[in-house]
Protein backbone atom coordinates (compact mmCIF):
# COMPACT_ATOMS: atom_id res chain seq x y z
CA MET A 1 -62.17 -25.76 -38.35
CA ASP A 2 -61.83 -23.13 -35.60
CA GLU A 3 -58.66 -21.25 -34.67
CA LEU A 4 -59.20 -20.68 -30.97
CA VAL A 5 -57.88 -17.89 -28.76
CA PRO A 6 -57.56 -18.10 -24.95
CA GLY A 7 -61.04 -18.36 -23.49
CA GLY A 8 -62.58 -19.36 -26.83
CA ASN A 9 -64.78 -22.44 -26.88
CA LEU A 10 -66.82 -24.53 -29.28
CA PRO A 11 -69.37 -27.35 -29.00
CA LEU A 12 -68.02 -30.82 -29.77
CA PRO A 13 -69.59 -33.54 -31.91
CA GLY A 14 -70.25 -36.95 -30.44
CA GLY A 15 -67.60 -39.65 -30.41
CA ALA A 16 -63.95 -39.82 -29.49
CA LEU A 17 -61.58 -36.89 -29.89
CA THR A 18 -57.88 -36.92 -30.71
CA LEU A 19 -55.74 -34.14 -29.23
CA THR A 20 -52.17 -33.83 -30.48
CA VAL A 21 -49.37 -31.49 -29.41
CA PRO A 22 -46.27 -32.01 -31.58
CA GLY A 23 -42.85 -30.85 -30.48
CA PRO A 24 -40.57 -31.33 -27.46
CA PHE A 25 -43.46 -31.78 -25.03
CA ASP A 26 -45.06 -34.34 -22.76
CA VAL A 27 -48.86 -34.42 -22.74
CA SER A 28 -50.96 -35.41 -19.74
CA ALA A 29 -54.58 -35.04 -18.62
CA LEU A 30 -56.63 -34.71 -15.45
CA VAL A 31 -60.16 -36.10 -15.26
CA THR A 32 -62.26 -34.16 -12.74
CA ASP A 33 -65.80 -33.70 -11.51
CA ASP A 34 -67.82 -30.49 -11.23
CA GLY A 35 -65.80 -29.48 -8.18
CA GLY A 36 -62.58 -29.45 -10.20
CA LYS A 37 -61.01 -32.32 -8.23
CA VAL A 38 -59.95 -35.80 -9.24
CA ARG A 39 -61.63 -38.75 -7.54
CA GLY A 40 -58.30 -40.49 -7.07
CA ASP A 41 -54.81 -40.86 -8.48
CA GLY A 42 -56.24 -42.94 -11.33
CA ASP A 43 -57.72 -39.76 -12.82
CA PHE A 44 -54.23 -38.44 -13.64
CA VAL A 45 -53.21 -39.66 -17.12
CA PHE A 46 -49.51 -39.16 -17.85
CA TYR A 47 -46.48 -41.02 -19.18
CA ASN A 48 -46.28 -43.41 -16.20
CA GLN A 49 -50.05 -44.00 -16.15
CA PRO A 50 -51.21 -43.65 -19.75
CA ALA A 51 -54.85 -44.70 -19.48
CA ALA A 52 -58.05 -44.04 -17.54
CA PRO A 53 -61.68 -44.75 -18.47
CA GLY A 54 -62.38 -42.66 -21.56
CA ALA A 55 -58.84 -41.27 -21.88
CA ARG A 56 -55.70 -42.82 -23.32
CA LEU A 57 -52.27 -41.33 -23.94
CA SER A 58 -49.92 -42.53 -26.68
CA GLY A 59 -46.82 -40.40 -27.00
CA GLN A 60 -47.99 -36.85 -27.71
CA THR A 61 -51.51 -37.88 -28.67
CA LEU A 62 -54.35 -37.97 -26.17
CA THR A 63 -57.60 -39.72 -27.13
CA VAL A 64 -60.69 -38.74 -25.13
CA ASP A 65 -64.15 -40.30 -25.43
CA PRO A 66 -66.42 -38.17 -23.21
CA ALA A 67 -69.15 -40.83 -23.18
CA ALA A 68 -66.70 -43.39 -21.76
CA LEU A 69 -65.35 -41.27 -18.91
CA ARG A 70 -65.89 -42.58 -15.38
CA ALA A 71 -69.17 -41.78 -13.65
CA GLY A 72 -69.33 -38.21 -12.40
CA ALA A 73 -66.54 -36.93 -14.65
CA SER A 74 -67.42 -33.61 -16.27
CA ARG A 75 -64.04 -32.19 -17.35
CA VAL A 76 -60.75 -33.31 -18.88
CA THR A 77 -57.92 -30.79 -18.61
CA VAL A 78 -55.08 -31.18 -21.11
CA VAL A 79 -51.64 -30.39 -19.67
CA VAL A 80 -48.34 -29.82 -21.50
CA THR A 81 -44.84 -29.96 -19.99
CA PRO A 82 -41.39 -29.86 -21.57
CA ALA A 83 -40.06 -33.30 -22.48
CA GLU A 84 -36.82 -32.29 -20.76
CA PRO A 85 -37.82 -31.80 -17.09
CA GLY A 86 -37.22 -28.36 -15.63
CA THR A 87 -36.89 -26.61 -18.98
CA PRO A 88 -38.83 -23.33 -19.02
CA LEU A 89 -41.48 -23.34 -21.72
CA GLY A 90 -40.15 -19.96 -22.84
CA GLN A 91 -37.10 -21.75 -24.26
CA LEU A 92 -39.28 -23.92 -26.52
CA PRO A 93 -41.66 -23.21 -29.41
CA ALA A 94 -45.22 -22.35 -28.41
CA PRO A 95 -47.16 -25.64 -28.08
CA ALA A 96 -49.80 -26.03 -30.79
CA LEU A 97 -52.88 -28.15 -30.09
CA GLN A 98 -54.84 -29.84 -32.87
CA VAL A 99 -58.19 -31.45 -32.09
CA THR A 100 -59.62 -34.04 -34.48
CA GLY A 101 -63.07 -35.62 -34.38
CA SER A 102 -63.94 -39.30 -34.74
CA GLY A 103 -64.33 -38.93 -38.52
CA GLY A 104 -60.82 -37.54 -38.94
CA ARG A 105 -62.01 -33.96 -39.44
CA VAL A 106 -59.89 -31.28 -37.78
CA LEU A 107 -62.22 -29.46 -35.38
CA ALA A 108 -59.95 -26.85 -33.86
CA ARG A 109 -56.41 -25.60 -33.44
CA PHE A 110 -55.05 -23.54 -30.58
CA THR A 111 -51.60 -21.97 -30.21
CA PRO A 112 -51.34 -19.86 -27.04
CA SER A 113 -48.83 -17.11 -26.45
CA ARG A 114 -45.51 -18.70 -25.57
CA PRO A 115 -45.02 -18.86 -21.79
CA GLN A 116 -41.80 -17.64 -20.20
CA ARG A 117 -40.43 -19.27 -17.06
CA GLU A 118 -43.42 -21.57 -16.50
CA THR A 119 -42.78 -25.30 -16.78
CA VAL A 120 -46.39 -26.44 -17.15
CA LEU A 121 -49.23 -25.21 -19.33
CA LEU A 122 -52.93 -25.95 -18.93
CA LEU A 123 -53.56 -25.97 -22.65
CA ALA A 124 -57.28 -26.75 -23.01
CA GLU A 125 -60.19 -28.48 -21.37
CA ILE A 126 -63.04 -30.66 -22.55
CA TYR A 127 -66.03 -29.94 -20.33
CA ARG A 128 -69.74 -30.67 -20.07
CA ARG A 129 -72.42 -28.00 -20.06
CA GLY A 130 -75.80 -29.66 -19.58
CA THR A 131 -75.88 -32.46 -22.13
CA THR A 132 -73.32 -30.84 -24.44
CA TRP A 133 -69.54 -31.36 -24.36
CA LYS A 134 -67.39 -28.38 -25.31
CA LEU A 135 -63.74 -27.54 -25.86
CA ARG A 136 -62.24 -24.44 -24.23
CA ALA A 137 -58.79 -23.00 -24.98
CA LEU A 138 -56.91 -22.09 -21.78
CA GLY A 139 -53.21 -21.24 -22.08
CA GLN A 140 -52.71 -21.02 -18.29
CA GLY A 141 -49.18 -21.51 -16.96
CA TYR A 142 -47.70 -23.00 -13.79
CA ALA A 143 -44.10 -22.75 -12.65
CA ASP A 144 -43.62 -25.74 -10.36
CA GLY A 145 -44.02 -28.78 -12.59
CA LEU A 146 -46.66 -31.48 -12.59
CA ALA A 147 -46.55 -31.68 -8.81
CA GLY A 148 -48.15 -28.26 -8.44
CA ILE A 149 -50.83 -29.06 -11.02
CA ALA A 150 -51.55 -32.40 -9.34
CA ARG A 151 -51.95 -30.83 -5.92
CA ASP A 152 -54.36 -28.18 -7.15
CA PHE A 153 -56.51 -30.86 -8.77
CA GLY A 154 -56.48 -33.07 -5.67
CA VAL A 155 -53.86 -35.69 -6.60
CA GLU A 156 -51.84 -36.89 -3.62
CA VAL A 157 -48.17 -36.00 -4.13
CA SER A 158 -45.45 -36.90 -1.68
CA GLU A 159 -42.96 -34.23 -0.56
CA ASP A 160 -39.22 -34.74 -0.12
CA THR A 161 -39.10 -31.75 2.23
CA ASP A 162 -41.57 -29.69 4.20
CA THR A 163 -40.86 -26.17 3.02
CA ARG A 164 -42.68 -22.89 2.94
CA PRO A 165 -41.04 -20.59 0.40
CA GLY A 166 -40.82 -16.87 0.88
CA PRO A 167 -40.71 -14.33 -1.92
CA GLY A 168 -38.75 -15.45 -4.94
CA ALA A 169 -38.58 -19.13 -3.97
CA GLY A 170 -37.44 -21.36 -6.77
CA ALA A 171 -39.68 -23.87 -8.49
CA GLY A 172 -39.54 -27.55 -7.65
CA ALA A 173 -38.99 -29.97 -10.53
CA GLY A 174 -41.57 -32.68 -11.09
CA PHE A 175 -42.93 -34.84 -8.29
CA GLY A 176 -41.41 -34.60 -4.85
CA GLY A 177 -40.19 -31.00 -5.28
CA SER A 178 -41.04 -28.18 -2.96
CA HIS A 179 -43.76 -25.71 -3.81
CA GLY A 180 -42.74 -22.80 -6.02
CA PRO A 181 -44.59 -20.14 -7.97
CA ARG A 182 -47.58 -21.24 -9.96
CA SER A 183 -49.74 -19.12 -12.12
CA THR A 184 -52.60 -18.76 -14.55
CA HIS A 185 -51.78 -16.42 -17.39
CA ARG A 186 -53.61 -13.91 -19.48
CA PRO A 187 -51.47 -12.39 -17.98
CA GLN A 188 -51.70 -13.63 -14.41
CA ALA A 189 -49.34 -14.96 -11.77
CA GLY A 190 -49.22 -17.20 -8.73
CA ARG A 191 -47.12 -18.93 -6.12
CA GLY A 192 -47.52 -22.14 -4.23
CA PRO A 193 -49.19 -22.36 -0.81
CA ALA A 194 -47.41 -20.23 1.74
CA ALA A 195 -50.03 -19.62 4.39
CA GLY A 196 -48.93 -17.33 7.13
CA PRO A 197 -49.94 -14.61 9.55
CA GLY A 198 -49.56 -11.66 7.21
CA LEU A 199 -53.22 -10.51 6.99
CA THR A 200 -56.24 -10.97 9.21
CA GLY A 201 -59.78 -9.75 9.57
CA ALA A 202 -61.03 -7.06 7.21
CA GLY A 203 -57.74 -6.89 5.38
CA LEU A 204 -58.43 -10.28 3.86
CA THR A 205 -61.54 -9.11 2.08
CA GLY A 206 -60.22 -5.90 0.57
CA ALA A 207 -61.09 -3.49 3.36
CA GLY A 208 -58.82 -2.02 6.01
CA PRO A 209 -55.07 -1.98 5.37
CA LEU A 210 -54.88 -4.19 2.27
CA PRO A 211 -56.08 -1.74 -0.43
CA GLU A 212 -53.94 1.12 0.82
CA ALA A 213 -50.80 -1.02 1.07
CA PHE A 214 -51.45 -2.52 -2.37
CA LEU A 215 -52.08 0.88 -3.93
CA ALA A 216 -48.91 2.43 -2.51
CA LEU A 217 -46.76 -0.45 -3.76
CA VAL A 218 -48.19 -0.65 -7.27
CA ASN A 219 -48.20 3.10 -7.81
CA SER A 220 -44.56 3.24 -6.80
CA ALA A 221 -43.82 0.56 -9.42
CA ARG A 222 -45.86 2.44 -12.01
CA ALA A 223 -44.15 5.74 -11.26
CA ALA A 224 -40.78 4.07 -11.83
CA VAL A 225 -41.66 3.59 -15.53
CA GLY A 226 -43.62 6.81 -15.97
CA SER A 227 -47.11 5.26 -15.85
CA PRO A 228 -49.87 7.26 -14.16
CA ALA A 229 -51.16 6.18 -10.78
CA VAL A 230 -54.23 3.94 -10.55
CA VAL A 231 -57.07 4.54 -8.11
CA LEU A 232 -59.14 1.91 -6.36
CA ASP A 233 -62.65 1.25 -7.66
CA GLY A 234 -65.27 -0.35 -5.42
CA ARG A 235 -66.84 -2.35 -8.24
CA LEU A 236 -63.51 -3.85 -9.26
CA THR A 237 -62.77 -4.65 -5.62
CA ALA A 238 -66.17 -6.38 -5.26
CA ALA A 239 -65.46 -8.48 -8.36
CA ALA A 240 -61.97 -9.28 -7.08
CA ARG A 241 -63.40 -10.38 -3.75
CA ALA A 242 -65.94 -12.68 -5.44
CA GLN A 243 -63.21 -14.26 -7.61
CA ALA A 244 -60.82 -14.74 -4.68
CA ALA A 245 -63.58 -16.25 -2.53
CA ASP A 246 -64.50 -18.72 -5.26
CA MET A 247 -60.88 -19.84 -5.68
CA ALA A 248 -60.44 -20.19 -1.92
CA ALA A 249 -63.62 -22.26 -1.63
CA ARG A 250 -62.39 -24.62 -4.36
CA GLY A 251 -58.78 -24.59 -3.17
CA ARG A 252 -57.31 -23.85 -6.61
CA LEU A 253 -56.61 -21.05 -9.04
CA GLY A 254 -58.90 -20.57 -12.01
CA SER A 255 -60.34 -17.81 -14.16
CA GLU A 256 -63.77 -19.47 -14.24
CA GLY A 257 -65.62 -20.12 -11.02
CA GLU A 258 -67.73 -22.96 -9.74
CA ASP A 259 -70.78 -20.94 -10.79
CA GLY A 260 -69.53 -20.83 -14.39
CA LEU A 261 -68.73 -17.12 -14.27
CA SER A 262 -65.43 -15.92 -15.64
CA VAL A 263 -63.47 -13.22 -13.86
CA HIS A 264 -64.52 -10.80 -16.62
CA GLN A 265 -68.18 -11.65 -16.12
CA ARG A 266 -67.76 -10.87 -12.42
CA VAL A 267 -66.43 -7.44 -13.38
CA THR A 268 -69.40 -6.62 -15.61
CA ALA A 269 -71.84 -8.14 -13.09
CA ALA A 270 -70.47 -5.68 -10.54
CA GLY A 271 -71.57 -2.86 -12.86
CA TYR A 272 -68.17 -1.98 -14.31
CA SER A 273 -67.93 -1.54 -18.10
CA TYR A 274 -64.34 -1.57 -19.29
CA LEU A 275 -62.34 -0.67 -22.34
CA THR A 276 -59.37 -2.80 -21.34
CA VAL A 277 -58.83 -5.18 -18.45
CA GLY A 278 -56.08 -7.24 -16.85
CA GLU A 279 -55.91 -9.57 -13.88
CA HIS A 280 -53.59 -11.37 -11.52
CA LEU A 281 -54.85 -14.58 -9.89
CA VAL A 282 -52.41 -15.75 -7.23
CA SER A 283 -52.22 -18.19 -4.34
CA GLY A 284 -49.83 -18.07 -1.44
CA PRO A 285 -48.41 -14.58 -0.70
CA ARG A 286 -48.87 -13.67 2.95
CA ASP A 287 -49.32 -9.92 2.59
CA ALA A 288 -49.64 -7.15 0.01
CA ALA A 289 -45.87 -6.72 -0.22
CA GLU A 290 -45.30 -10.38 -1.15
CA PHE A 291 -48.19 -10.28 -3.61
CA VAL A 292 -46.96 -7.20 -5.45
CA GLU A 293 -43.36 -8.43 -5.33
CA TYR A 294 -44.40 -11.63 -7.06
CA CYS A 295 -46.45 -9.77 -9.67
CA LEU A 296 -43.36 -7.69 -10.47
CA SER A 297 -41.03 -10.70 -10.68
CA ASP A 298 -42.07 -11.83 -14.18
CA GLY A 299 -41.95 -9.79 -17.36
CA ARG A 300 -45.53 -10.34 -18.47
CA THR A 301 -47.15 -9.91 -15.08
CA ARG A 302 -44.98 -6.85 -14.42
CA ARG A 303 -46.23 -5.31 -17.65
CA THR A 304 -49.79 -5.64 -16.33
CA VAL A 305 -48.89 -3.82 -13.10
CA GLN A 306 -47.15 -1.04 -15.04
CA ASP A 307 -49.44 -0.81 -18.08
CA PRO A 308 -50.17 2.90 -18.65
CA ALA A 309 -53.58 2.05 -20.15
CA PHE A 310 -54.97 1.06 -16.75
CA THR A 311 -56.41 3.82 -14.57
CA GLU A 312 -58.37 1.87 -11.92
CA ALA A 313 -57.83 -1.28 -9.88
CA GLY A 314 -59.40 -3.57 -7.30
CA VAL A 315 -57.79 -6.13 -5.00
CA ALA A 316 -58.88 -8.78 -2.50
CA CYS A 317 -57.55 -11.92 -0.86
CA VAL A 318 -59.47 -14.70 0.88
CA PRO A 319 -58.08 -17.66 2.87
CA ASP A 320 -58.77 -21.30 2.08
CA ASN A 321 -60.29 -22.38 5.41
CA ARG A 322 -58.86 -25.88 5.03
CA SER A 323 -55.21 -25.03 4.45
CA GLY A 324 -54.96 -21.34 5.33
CA THR A 325 -53.57 -20.54 1.88
CA LEU A 326 -54.44 -17.03 0.75
CA TYR A 327 -56.04 -16.64 -2.70
CA TRP A 328 -55.52 -13.24 -4.30
CA THR A 329 -57.19 -11.40 -7.15
CA ALA A 330 -56.09 -8.04 -8.51
CA LEU A 331 -58.09 -6.46 -11.32
CA TRP A 332 -56.87 -3.65 -13.54
CA ALA A 333 -59.03 -1.69 -15.96
CA ALA A 334 -59.77 1.44 -17.89
CA PRO A 335 -63.47 2.32 -17.84
CA LEU A 336 -65.48 2.30 -21.04
CA THR A 337 -66.29 5.81 -22.25
CA PRO A 338 -67.71 6.98 -25.58
CA GLY A 339 -64.44 8.74 -26.35
CA GLY A 340 -62.35 5.72 -25.42
CA LEU A 341 -64.49 3.41 -27.55
CA ALA A 342 -64.19 5.79 -30.51
CA ARG A 343 -60.39 5.92 -30.10
CA THR A 344 -60.20 2.12 -29.96
CA ALA A 345 -62.25 1.75 -33.14
CA ALA A 346 -60.15 4.41 -34.86
CA GLU A 347 -56.96 2.59 -33.90
CA VAL A 348 -58.27 -0.69 -35.33
CA LEU A 349 -59.14 1.13 -38.55
CA ALA A 350 -55.71 2.80 -38.70
CA LEU A 351 -53.88 -0.50 -38.15
CA THR A 352 -56.06 -2.20 -40.76
CA ASN A 353 -55.32 0.53 -43.27
CA ALA A 354 -51.60 0.27 -42.51
CA GLU A 355 -51.77 -3.40 -43.52
CA ARG A 356 -53.64 -2.48 -46.70
CA ALA A 357 -51.10 0.23 -47.51
CA ALA A 358 -48.25 -2.26 -47.09
CA ALA A 359 -50.02 -4.44 -49.66
CA GLY A 360 -50.49 -1.53 -52.06
CA LEU A 361 -54.25 -1.24 -51.45
CA PRO A 362 -56.32 1.92 -50.86
CA PRO A 363 -57.51 2.65 -47.31
CA LEU A 364 -60.93 1.79 -45.98
CA ALA A 365 -63.21 4.64 -44.94
CA GLU A 366 -64.98 4.64 -41.60
CA ASP A 367 -68.67 3.83 -42.04
CA PRO A 368 -71.00 4.87 -39.17
CA LEU A 369 -73.74 2.41 -40.16
CA LEU A 370 -71.34 -0.53 -40.39
CA THR A 371 -69.89 0.62 -37.06
CA ARG A 372 -73.35 0.53 -35.50
CA ALA A 373 -73.89 -3.03 -36.73
CA ALA A 374 -70.40 -4.17 -35.67
CA GLN A 375 -70.79 -2.66 -32.21
CA ALA A 376 -74.18 -4.30 -31.78
CA HIS A 377 -72.73 -7.70 -32.71
CA SER A 378 -69.85 -7.44 -30.23
CA ALA A 379 -72.28 -6.44 -27.49
CA ASP A 380 -74.64 -9.25 -28.48
CA MET A 381 -71.86 -11.87 -28.23
CA VAL A 382 -71.23 -10.74 -24.66
CA ALA A 383 -74.90 -10.49 -23.71
CA ARG A 384 -76.00 -13.83 -25.17
CA ALA A 385 -72.75 -15.72 -24.49
CA PHE A 386 -71.90 -16.89 -27.98
CA TYR A 387 -69.01 -16.45 -30.38
CA SER A 388 -70.01 -16.81 -34.02
CA HIS A 389 -70.76 -14.94 -37.22
CA THR A 390 -74.28 -16.39 -36.96
CA ALA A 391 -76.25 -14.96 -34.04
CA PRO A 392 -78.61 -17.17 -32.00
CA ASP A 393 -81.55 -15.70 -33.93
CA GLY A 394 -79.97 -16.87 -37.19
CA SER A 395 -78.91 -13.43 -38.43
CA GLU A 396 -75.74 -13.15 -40.50
CA PRO A 397 -73.33 -10.21 -41.06
CA TRP A 398 -75.21 -8.93 -44.11
CA ASP A 399 -78.50 -9.07 -42.18
CA ARG A 400 -77.01 -6.96 -39.40
CA ALA A 401 -75.60 -4.45 -41.89
CA ALA A 402 -78.97 -4.11 -43.63
CA ALA A 403 -80.79 -3.76 -40.29
CA ALA A 404 -78.47 -0.87 -39.41
CA GLY A 405 -79.47 0.83 -42.66
CA SER A 406 -76.25 0.23 -44.58
CA PRO A 407 -76.53 0.42 -48.38
CA ARG A 408 -73.38 -1.66 -48.91
CA ARG A 409 -74.00 -4.52 -51.33
CA THR A 410 -70.99 -6.68 -50.45
CA ILE A 411 -70.34 -7.51 -46.78
CA GLY A 412 -67.54 -9.32 -44.96
CA GLU A 413 -66.90 -9.83 -41.26
CA ASN A 414 -64.00 -10.64 -38.93
CA ILE A 415 -64.58 -11.43 -35.27
CA ALA A 416 -62.16 -12.17 -32.44
CA CYS A 417 -62.25 -12.61 -28.68
CA GLY A 418 -59.74 -12.42 -25.86
CA GLN A 419 -57.31 -9.88 -27.35
CA ARG A 420 -56.50 -6.95 -25.05
CA SER A 421 -55.64 -4.19 -27.54
CA PRO A 422 -56.24 -3.03 -31.13
CA ALA A 423 -52.67 -3.99 -32.03
CA GLU A 424 -53.12 -7.51 -30.67
CA VAL A 425 -56.41 -8.13 -32.42
CA VAL A 426 -55.27 -6.82 -35.83
CA ARG A 427 -52.07 -8.85 -35.57
CA GLY A 428 -54.14 -11.94 -34.80
CA TRP A 429 -56.40 -11.36 -37.80
CA MET A 430 -53.41 -10.86 -40.07
CA ASP A 431 -51.93 -14.16 -38.85
CA SER A 432 -55.11 -16.01 -39.92
CA PRO A 433 -55.51 -16.58 -43.68
CA GLY A 434 -59.29 -16.12 -43.77
CA HIS A 435 -59.29 -12.95 -41.69
CA ARG A 436 -56.28 -11.59 -43.57
CA ALA A 437 -58.16 -12.09 -46.85
CA ASN A 438 -60.97 -9.82 -45.66
CA ILE A 439 -58.54 -7.12 -44.52
CA LEU A 440 -56.70 -7.22 -47.84
CA LYS A 441 -59.69 -7.67 -50.15
CA PRO A 442 -59.34 -5.00 -52.87
CA ALA A 443 -63.10 -4.69 -53.38
CA PHE A 444 -63.85 -3.52 -49.84
CA THR A 445 -64.08 0.24 -49.41
CA HIS A 446 -65.58 0.81 -45.96
CA LEU A 447 -65.22 -0.56 -42.43
CA GLY A 448 -67.09 -0.52 -39.14
CA VAL A 449 -65.47 -1.65 -35.88
CA GLY A 450 -67.16 -2.94 -32.73
CA PHE A 451 -65.80 -3.78 -29.28
CA ALA A 452 -67.38 -5.04 -26.05
CA GLY A 453 -65.85 -6.16 -22.77
CA GLY A 454 -67.19 -9.05 -20.70
CA GLY A 455 -68.19 -12.63 -21.33
CA SER A 456 -66.02 -15.68 -20.83
CA ALA A 457 -63.21 -14.39 -23.07
CA GLY A 458 -63.09 -10.83 -21.69
CA THR A 459 -63.14 -8.93 -24.99
CA TYR A 460 -65.14 -9.33 -28.22
CA TRP A 461 -64.16 -7.57 -31.44
CA THR A 462 -65.97 -7.19 -34.76
CA GLN A 463 -64.84 -5.79 -38.12
CA LEU A 464 -67.65 -5.33 -40.65
CA PHE A 465 -66.41 -4.64 -44.18
CA GLY A 466 -68.54 -3.21 -46.98
CA ALA A 467 -68.39 -2.33 -50.64
């Protein structure tokens, strides 16, 4: 059984799957093709329409049989909303997804970070890659109810009013409401379509007035909390432009493009190696001022703008040629340096030893050979697009330690992906019984830490323990 983090994925066995989200939530699903759009309203499975070919909803349990989906279907997106309409998800417990296979075996669990003012969460998706079906954890939030989700996936939704909200417009509740903010989070933000005359020509693609206006606004916000100014980086801007163009071409927000590349893979493909990264993916603002204002309007997205760890940024916006809606991407990063990587590994070691000290255990010593093996494994997971203790060549943690020249006779390994800081990754390991057991194993005496940025999840971490 896998405990997934946002961006994590795993191959699925054949047969039907059962997806359950207990608690005060409604579950729904959207069946889409490779273009991310439904074929018709019948592809939207929710409480008033509980069945479609290959998908059936019963209360809080969704059953999906990939082989029985309609022709052309390649993705089922699982959506969670509060059972009480209009309730912000931040007022409820974090939704916890459990996925069970046809034999009753639990395949995966996923509990995302609890959203705040969002009223809809894209929790996970079942998708086809070649002949294989996979499950991916999402945790992406929207703030304007099922209507906003439906529109982005191509479901026809009637409007009670024809409105175009300006900055700070409130969210509509359910179907028939006006467009309000919608977002994808890790952390990211968005607003509903609000096409307008704010930017034209080169400014739309990250040249001309847009970068300068963006930079002045965000650095003012950063200065207000004592964070250092960021500077624009051409590689980050190129990656932001590619991400924004992909979203505009598809007419919807998403951290993975039509070409299968994640926003983090676009960053590394542009030649930028990072130590930490953040992003805002947004639709609707008409100029840089509206975009930055929206990013500062929510606690989590504001923290990204003001995070002192970031030193460089890139920004772009591209219009959807069909609707005129502007799709924005802002990328924030600190470049990877040998010193920064060493400080990150040292912080993971220090936090790990703090947990051992709290349990009355002696500290682990840094081991350069284990570090070499751990770093190589994190980099390998990014380069070969896998997430496992077993590498594609069949090698296991003890094989990697021996290949690095380590004399340690007992080896253990923790891996993680998607976490943005040493504190977040160590906290996640301590919240997982199996990973916690490695951290608190009395017999271990040494530790190596590896980190690599990129891939579908954005960050890949490895702890290699030895005794």
